[in-house]
Short mmCIF file of C-alpha atoms in Angstrom, two decimals:
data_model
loop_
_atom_site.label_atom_id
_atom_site.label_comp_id
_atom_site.label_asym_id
_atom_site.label_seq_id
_atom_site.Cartn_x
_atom_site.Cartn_y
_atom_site.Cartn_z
CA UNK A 1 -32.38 13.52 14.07
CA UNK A 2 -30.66 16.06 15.93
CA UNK A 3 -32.91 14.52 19.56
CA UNK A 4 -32.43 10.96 18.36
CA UNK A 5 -28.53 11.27 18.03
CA UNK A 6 -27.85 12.55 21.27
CA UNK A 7 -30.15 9.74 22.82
CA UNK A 8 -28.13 6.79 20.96
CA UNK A 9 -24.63 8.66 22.07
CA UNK A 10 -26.10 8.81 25.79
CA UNK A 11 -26.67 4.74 25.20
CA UNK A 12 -23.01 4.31 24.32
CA UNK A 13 -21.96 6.33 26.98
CA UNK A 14 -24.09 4.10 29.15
CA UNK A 15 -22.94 0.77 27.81
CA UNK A 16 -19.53 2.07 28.34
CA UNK A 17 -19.86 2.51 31.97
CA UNK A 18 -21.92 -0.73 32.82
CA UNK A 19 -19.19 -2.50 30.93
CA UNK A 20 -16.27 -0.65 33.31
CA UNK A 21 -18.07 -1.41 36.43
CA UNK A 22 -20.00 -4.98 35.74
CA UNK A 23 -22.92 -2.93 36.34
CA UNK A 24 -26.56 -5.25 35.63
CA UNK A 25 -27.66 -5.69 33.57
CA UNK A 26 -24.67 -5.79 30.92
CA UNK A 27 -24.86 -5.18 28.07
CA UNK A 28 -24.72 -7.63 24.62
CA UNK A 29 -22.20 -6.94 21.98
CA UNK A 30 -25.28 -7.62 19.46
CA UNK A 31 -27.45 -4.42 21.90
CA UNK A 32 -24.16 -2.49 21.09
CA UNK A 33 -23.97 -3.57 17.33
CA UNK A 34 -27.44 -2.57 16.70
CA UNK A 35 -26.40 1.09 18.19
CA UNK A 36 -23.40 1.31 16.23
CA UNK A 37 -25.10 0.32 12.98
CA UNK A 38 -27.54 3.28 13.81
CA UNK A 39 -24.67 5.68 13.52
CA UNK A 40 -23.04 4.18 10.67
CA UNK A 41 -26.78 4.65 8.05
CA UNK A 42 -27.20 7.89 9.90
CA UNK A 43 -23.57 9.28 8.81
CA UNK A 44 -23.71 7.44 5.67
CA UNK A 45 -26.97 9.24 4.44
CA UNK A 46 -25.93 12.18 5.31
CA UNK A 47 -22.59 11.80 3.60
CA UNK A 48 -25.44 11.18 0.52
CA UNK A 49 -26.63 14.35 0.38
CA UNK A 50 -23.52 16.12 0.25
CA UNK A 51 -22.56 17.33 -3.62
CA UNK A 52 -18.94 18.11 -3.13
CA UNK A 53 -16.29 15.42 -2.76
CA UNK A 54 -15.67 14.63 0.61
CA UNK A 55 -13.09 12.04 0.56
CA UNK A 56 -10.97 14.05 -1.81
CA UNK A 57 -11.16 16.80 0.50
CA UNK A 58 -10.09 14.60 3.58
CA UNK A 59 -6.80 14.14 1.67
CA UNK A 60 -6.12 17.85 2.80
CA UNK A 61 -5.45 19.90 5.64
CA UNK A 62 -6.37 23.15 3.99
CA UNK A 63 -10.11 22.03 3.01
CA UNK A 64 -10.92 21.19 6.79
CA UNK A 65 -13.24 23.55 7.65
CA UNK A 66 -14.61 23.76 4.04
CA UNK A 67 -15.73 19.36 4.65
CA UNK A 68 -16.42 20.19 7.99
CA UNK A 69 -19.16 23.08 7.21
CA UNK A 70 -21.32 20.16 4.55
CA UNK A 71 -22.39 18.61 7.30
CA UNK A 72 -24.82 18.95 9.95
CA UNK A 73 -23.75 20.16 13.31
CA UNK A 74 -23.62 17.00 14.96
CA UNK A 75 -21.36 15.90 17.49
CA UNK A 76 -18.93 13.46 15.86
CA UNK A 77 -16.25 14.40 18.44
CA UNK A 78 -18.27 12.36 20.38
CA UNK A 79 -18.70 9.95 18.66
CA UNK A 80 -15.48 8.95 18.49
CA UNK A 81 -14.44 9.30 21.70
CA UNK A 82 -17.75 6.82 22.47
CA UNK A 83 -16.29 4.38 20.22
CA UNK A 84 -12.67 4.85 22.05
CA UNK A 85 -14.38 4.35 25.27
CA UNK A 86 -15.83 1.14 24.08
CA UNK A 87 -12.66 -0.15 22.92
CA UNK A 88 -11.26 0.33 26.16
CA UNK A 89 -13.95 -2.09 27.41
CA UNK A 90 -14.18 -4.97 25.16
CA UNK A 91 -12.77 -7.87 27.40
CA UNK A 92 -16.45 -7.16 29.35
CA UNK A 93 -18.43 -8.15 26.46
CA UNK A 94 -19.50 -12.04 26.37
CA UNK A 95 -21.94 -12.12 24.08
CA UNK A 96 -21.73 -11.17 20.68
CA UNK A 97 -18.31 -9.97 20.41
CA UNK A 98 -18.08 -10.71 17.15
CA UNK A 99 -21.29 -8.38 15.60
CA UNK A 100 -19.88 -5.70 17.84
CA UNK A 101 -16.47 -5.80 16.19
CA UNK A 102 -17.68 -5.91 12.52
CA UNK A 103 -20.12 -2.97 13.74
CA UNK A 104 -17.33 -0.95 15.64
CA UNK A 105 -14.94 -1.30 12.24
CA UNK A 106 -17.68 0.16 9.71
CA UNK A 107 -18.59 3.15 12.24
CA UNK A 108 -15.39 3.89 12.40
CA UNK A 109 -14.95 3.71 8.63
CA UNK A 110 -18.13 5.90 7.83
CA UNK A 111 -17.31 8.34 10.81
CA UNK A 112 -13.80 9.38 9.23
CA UNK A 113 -15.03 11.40 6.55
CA UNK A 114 -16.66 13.64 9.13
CA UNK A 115 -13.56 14.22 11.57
CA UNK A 116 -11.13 17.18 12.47
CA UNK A 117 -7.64 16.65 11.49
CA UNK A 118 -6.80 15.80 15.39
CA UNK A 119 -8.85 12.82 15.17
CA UNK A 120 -8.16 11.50 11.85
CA UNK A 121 -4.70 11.78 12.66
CA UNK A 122 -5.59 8.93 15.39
CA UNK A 123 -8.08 6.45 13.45
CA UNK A 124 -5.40 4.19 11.57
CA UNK A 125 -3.94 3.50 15.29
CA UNK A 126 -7.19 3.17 16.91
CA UNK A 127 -8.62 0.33 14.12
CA UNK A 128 -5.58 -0.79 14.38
CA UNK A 129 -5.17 -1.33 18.20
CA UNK A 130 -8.56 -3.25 17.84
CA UNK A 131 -6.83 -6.12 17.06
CA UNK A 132 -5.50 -6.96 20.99
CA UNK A 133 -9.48 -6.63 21.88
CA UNK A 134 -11.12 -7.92 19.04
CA UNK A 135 -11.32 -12.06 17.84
CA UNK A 136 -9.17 -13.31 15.78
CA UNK A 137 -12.18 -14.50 13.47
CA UNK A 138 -12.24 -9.99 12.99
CA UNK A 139 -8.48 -9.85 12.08
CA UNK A 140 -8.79 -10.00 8.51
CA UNK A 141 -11.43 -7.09 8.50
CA UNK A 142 -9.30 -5.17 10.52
CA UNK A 143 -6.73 -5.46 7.96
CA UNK A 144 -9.01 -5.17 5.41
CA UNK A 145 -10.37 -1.76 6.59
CA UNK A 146 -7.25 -0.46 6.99
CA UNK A 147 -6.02 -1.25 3.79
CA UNK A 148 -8.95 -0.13 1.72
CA UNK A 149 -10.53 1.97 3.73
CA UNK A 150 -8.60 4.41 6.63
CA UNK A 151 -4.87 4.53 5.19
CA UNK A 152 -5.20 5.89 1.98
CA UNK A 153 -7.05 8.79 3.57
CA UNK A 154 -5.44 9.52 6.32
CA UNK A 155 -1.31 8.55 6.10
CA UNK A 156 -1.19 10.47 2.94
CA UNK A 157 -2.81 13.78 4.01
CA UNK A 158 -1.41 16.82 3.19
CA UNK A 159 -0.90 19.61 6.52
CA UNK A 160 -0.90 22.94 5.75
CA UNK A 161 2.38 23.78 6.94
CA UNK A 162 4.11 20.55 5.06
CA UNK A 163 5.59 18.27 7.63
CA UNK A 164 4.58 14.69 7.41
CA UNK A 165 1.13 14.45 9.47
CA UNK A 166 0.90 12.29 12.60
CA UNK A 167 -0.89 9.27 11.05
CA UNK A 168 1.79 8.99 8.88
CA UNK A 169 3.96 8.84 11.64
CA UNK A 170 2.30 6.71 13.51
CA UNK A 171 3.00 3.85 11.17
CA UNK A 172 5.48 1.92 12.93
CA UNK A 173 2.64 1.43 15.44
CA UNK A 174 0.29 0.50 13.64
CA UNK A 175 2.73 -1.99 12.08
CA UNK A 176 3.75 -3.31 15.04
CA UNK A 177 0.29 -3.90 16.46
CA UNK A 178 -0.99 -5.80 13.53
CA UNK A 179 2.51 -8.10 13.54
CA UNK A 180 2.38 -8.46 17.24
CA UNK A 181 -1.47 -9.31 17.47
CA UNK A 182 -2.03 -11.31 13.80
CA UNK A 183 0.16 -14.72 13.56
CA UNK A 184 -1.34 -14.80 9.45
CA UNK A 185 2.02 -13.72 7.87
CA UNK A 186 -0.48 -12.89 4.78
CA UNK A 187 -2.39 -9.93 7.08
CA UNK A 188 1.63 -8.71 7.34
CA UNK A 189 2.02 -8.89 3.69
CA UNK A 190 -1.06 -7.43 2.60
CA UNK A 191 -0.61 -4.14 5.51
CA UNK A 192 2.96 -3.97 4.10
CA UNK A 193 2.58 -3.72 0.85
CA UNK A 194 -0.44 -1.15 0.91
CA UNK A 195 1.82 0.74 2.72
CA UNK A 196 4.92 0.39 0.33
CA UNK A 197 2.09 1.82 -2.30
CA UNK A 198 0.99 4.76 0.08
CA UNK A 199 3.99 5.56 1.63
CA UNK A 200 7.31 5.80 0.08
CA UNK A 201 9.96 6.02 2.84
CA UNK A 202 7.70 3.08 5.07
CA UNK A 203 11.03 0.87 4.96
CA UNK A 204 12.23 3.28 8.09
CA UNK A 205 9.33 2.28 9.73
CA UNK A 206 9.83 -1.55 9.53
CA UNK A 207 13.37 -1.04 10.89
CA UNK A 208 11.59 0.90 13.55
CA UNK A 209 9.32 -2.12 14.00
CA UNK A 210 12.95 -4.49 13.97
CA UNK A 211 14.58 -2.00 16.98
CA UNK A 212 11.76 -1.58 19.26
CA UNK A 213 9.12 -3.84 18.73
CA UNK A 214 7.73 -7.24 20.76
CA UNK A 215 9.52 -10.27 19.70
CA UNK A 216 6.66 -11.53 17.62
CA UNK A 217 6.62 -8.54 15.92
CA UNK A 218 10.28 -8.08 15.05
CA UNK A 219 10.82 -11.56 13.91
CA UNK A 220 8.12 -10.36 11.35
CA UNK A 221 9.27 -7.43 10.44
CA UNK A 222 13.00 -8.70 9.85
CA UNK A 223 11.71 -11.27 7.38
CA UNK A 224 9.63 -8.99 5.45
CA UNK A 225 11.88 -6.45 5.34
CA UNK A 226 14.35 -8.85 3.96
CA UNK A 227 11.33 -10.33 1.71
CA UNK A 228 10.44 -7.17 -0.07
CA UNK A 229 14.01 -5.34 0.23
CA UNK A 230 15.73 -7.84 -1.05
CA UNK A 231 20.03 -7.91 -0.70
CA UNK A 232 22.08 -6.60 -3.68
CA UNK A 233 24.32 -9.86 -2.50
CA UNK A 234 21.85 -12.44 -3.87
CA UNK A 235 24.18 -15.20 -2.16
CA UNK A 236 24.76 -13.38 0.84
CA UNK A 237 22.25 -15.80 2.73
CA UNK A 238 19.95 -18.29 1.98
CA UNK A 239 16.39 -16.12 1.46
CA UNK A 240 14.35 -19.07 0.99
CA UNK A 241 14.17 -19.60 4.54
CA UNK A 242 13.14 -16.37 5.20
CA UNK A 243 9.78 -16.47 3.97
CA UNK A 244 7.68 -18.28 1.41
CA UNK A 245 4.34 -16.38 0.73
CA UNK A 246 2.00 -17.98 -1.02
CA UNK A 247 -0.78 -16.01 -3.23
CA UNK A 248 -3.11 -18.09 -1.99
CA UNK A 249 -2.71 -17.32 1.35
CA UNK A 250 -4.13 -14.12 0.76
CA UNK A 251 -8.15 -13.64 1.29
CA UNK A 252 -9.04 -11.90 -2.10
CA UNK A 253 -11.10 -8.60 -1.01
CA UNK A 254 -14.27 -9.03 -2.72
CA UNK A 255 -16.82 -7.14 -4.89
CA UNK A 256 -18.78 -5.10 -2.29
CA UNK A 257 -22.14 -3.95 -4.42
CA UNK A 258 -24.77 -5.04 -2.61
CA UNK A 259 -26.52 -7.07 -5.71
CA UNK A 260 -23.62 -8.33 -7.35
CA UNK A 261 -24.10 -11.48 -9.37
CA UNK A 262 -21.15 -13.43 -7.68
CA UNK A 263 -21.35 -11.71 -4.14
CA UNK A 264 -18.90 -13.14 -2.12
CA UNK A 265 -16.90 -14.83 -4.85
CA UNK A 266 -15.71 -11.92 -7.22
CA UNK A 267 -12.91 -10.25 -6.32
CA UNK A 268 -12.96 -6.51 -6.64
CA UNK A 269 -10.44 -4.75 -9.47
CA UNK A 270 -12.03 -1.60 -10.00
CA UNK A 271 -12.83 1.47 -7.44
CA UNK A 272 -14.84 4.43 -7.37
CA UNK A 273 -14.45 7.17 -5.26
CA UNK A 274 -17.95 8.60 -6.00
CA UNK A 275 -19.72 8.83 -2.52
CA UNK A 276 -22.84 8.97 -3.68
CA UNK A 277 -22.49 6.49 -6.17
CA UNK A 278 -20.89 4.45 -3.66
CA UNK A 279 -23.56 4.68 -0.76
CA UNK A 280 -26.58 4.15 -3.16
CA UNK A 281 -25.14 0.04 -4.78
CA UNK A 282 -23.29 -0.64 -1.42
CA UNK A 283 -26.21 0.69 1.09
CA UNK A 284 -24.56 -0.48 4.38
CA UNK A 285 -20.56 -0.45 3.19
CA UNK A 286 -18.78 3.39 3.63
CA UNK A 287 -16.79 4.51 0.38
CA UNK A 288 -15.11 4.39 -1.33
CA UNK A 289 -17.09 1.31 -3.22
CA UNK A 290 -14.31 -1.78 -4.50
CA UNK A 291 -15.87 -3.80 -7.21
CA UNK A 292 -15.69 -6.57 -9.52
CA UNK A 293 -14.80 -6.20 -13.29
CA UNK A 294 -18.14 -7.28 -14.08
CA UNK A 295 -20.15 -4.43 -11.62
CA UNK A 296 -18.09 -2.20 -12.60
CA UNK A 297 -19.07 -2.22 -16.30
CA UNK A 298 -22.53 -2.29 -15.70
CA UNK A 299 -22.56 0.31 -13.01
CA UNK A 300 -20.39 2.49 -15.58
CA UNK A 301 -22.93 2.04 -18.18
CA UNK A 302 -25.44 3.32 -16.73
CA UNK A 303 -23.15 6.45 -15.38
CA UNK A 304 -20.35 6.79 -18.18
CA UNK A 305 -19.37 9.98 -16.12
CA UNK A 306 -17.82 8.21 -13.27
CA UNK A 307 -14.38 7.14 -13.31
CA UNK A 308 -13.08 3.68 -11.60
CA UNK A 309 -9.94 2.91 -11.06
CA UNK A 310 -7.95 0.08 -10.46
CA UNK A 311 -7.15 -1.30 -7.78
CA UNK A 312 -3.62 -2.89 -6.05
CA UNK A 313 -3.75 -6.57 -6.26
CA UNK A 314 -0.70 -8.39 -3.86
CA UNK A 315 2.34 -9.05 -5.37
CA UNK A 316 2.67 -12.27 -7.29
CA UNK A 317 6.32 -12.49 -6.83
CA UNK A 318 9.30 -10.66 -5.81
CA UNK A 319 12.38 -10.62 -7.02
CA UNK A 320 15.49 -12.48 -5.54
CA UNK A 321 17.57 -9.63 -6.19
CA UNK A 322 17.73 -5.79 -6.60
CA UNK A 323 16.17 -4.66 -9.66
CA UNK A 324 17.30 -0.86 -9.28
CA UNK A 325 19.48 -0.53 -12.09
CA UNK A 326 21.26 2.72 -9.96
CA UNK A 327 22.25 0.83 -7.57
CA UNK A 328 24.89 -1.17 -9.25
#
């Protein structure tokens, strides 16, 4: 494995360089998919055969080393800085753009558990960033992985000395990319409020995004921030001409075991943060594993030991006023 992995990380690093200088021949985004998805199994069965809990270790600072030591010694540095590299290069690629993009995403997602803190500081702004390169057919899995996938494991880490940890901080950023780059005021809606769920002061970051970001992105950020914080002065302006978000705007995140009955129709309610349980119903999707009401019954059935939990579904409606009863 140990041969084979340092070939397919000399092909990226190859790609990567015929894509900087237009070398021949270039390469396809599906030749560069096909790589990625190689890494992606590879760190996803050996994530399998690890007994421990990695992704509630990743949640910590302090158990570093101790996630860091289940694995093999494999270069995942390297990894990521191949898949950085390739980001940097995406305008070159002609063909195929789209299976590259859907590739890059789920590396990224099943390399995370397998990072130093340094780097999983950076993933939320690098997936998000993707979004300038990437087509706008990928936007809503660039959301998506976000959402479900990179923030709640990285934003809400805990560093051993205390201080907020740099992913957290990098949230305006990552705000303002996906407002600047996505015109789909539901991708805005659905980032924002997985991050009013995750992180508690994130309304300083939207006012962040109001002062200093691109004019797409503030006009956004005003109206949501007005949306979801709404005045204690319900007559103070006229809110319905804010926004109007519709439910149905929203693309419902679906059931991802691989043999659900409704795949592609059932929207997931439950999740389980089981790796292993994860990896072996959703063979090709990294955890944790979202799933319908229905899979997760029958998948609980036949391991009542696991928990699921649910899951945050977008807000219905919001209120036209304050409802903090300490504020009046």
């Amino acid at each position: 494995m140990l041969i084979r992995n340092s070939l397919k990380l000399t092909s990226l690093h190859d790609y990567y360089q015929r894509l900087l200088h237009g070398s021949q021949p270039v390469p396809s985004g599906l030749d560069m998919a096909n790589t990625l998805k190689f890494f992606s199994q590879m760190l996803l069965s050996l994530l399998k055969e690890v007994h421990e809990s990695p992704l509630e270790m990743v949640k910590s600072q302090k158990y570093d080393a101790e996630r860091m030591a289940l694995y093999p010694n494999l270069d995942y540095k390297q990894l990521y800085n191949a898949l950085t590299q390739l980001i940097d290069v995406v305008s070159s690629i002609h063909i195929g753009l789209q299976a590259f993009g859907q590739a890059l995403l789920q590396c990224l997602a099943c390399l995370l558990p397998f990072l130093d803190h340094d780097l999983i500081d950076n993933v939320a702004y690098l997936t998000a960033s993707s979004i300038s390169v990437l087509p706008m057919e990928l936007h809503q899995d660039i959301v998506n992985y976000l959402c479900y996938y990179i923030l709640p494991f990285t934003i809400t880490r805990k560093t051993e000395d205390g201080t907020e940890n740099a992913a957290s901080q990098s949230i305006a950023a990552v705000i303002m990319m996906i407002f600047q780059y996505s015109s789909n005021p539901a991708h805005h809606c659905q980032l924002l409020e997985c991050l009013m769920a995750l992180k508690p002061g994130v309304v300083k970051d939207i006012l962040c995004v109001v002062a200093y970001g691109t004019a797409p992105a503030r006009a956004s950020a005003a109206k949501l921030l007005f949306y979801y914080w709404p005045s204690f002065n319900p007559n103070l302006f006229d809110r319905r001409a804010v926004l109007v978000k519709f439910a149905n705007d929203l693309a419902p995140f679906v059931c991802q075991r691989d043999s659900c009955p409704n795949a592609g129709n059932a929207e997931a309610g439950k999740v389980c943060y089981d790796h292993r349980i994860s990896i072996t119903f959703a063979t090709e999707t990294p955890p944790p594993m979202y799933l319908c009401i229905e899979c997760a019954n029958e998948i609980h059935r036949a391991h009542p030991n696991q928990l699921f939990y649910d899951i945050l579904h977008p807000m219905q409606q919001v209120s036209m006023i304050c409802e903090n009863k300490v504020s009046h």
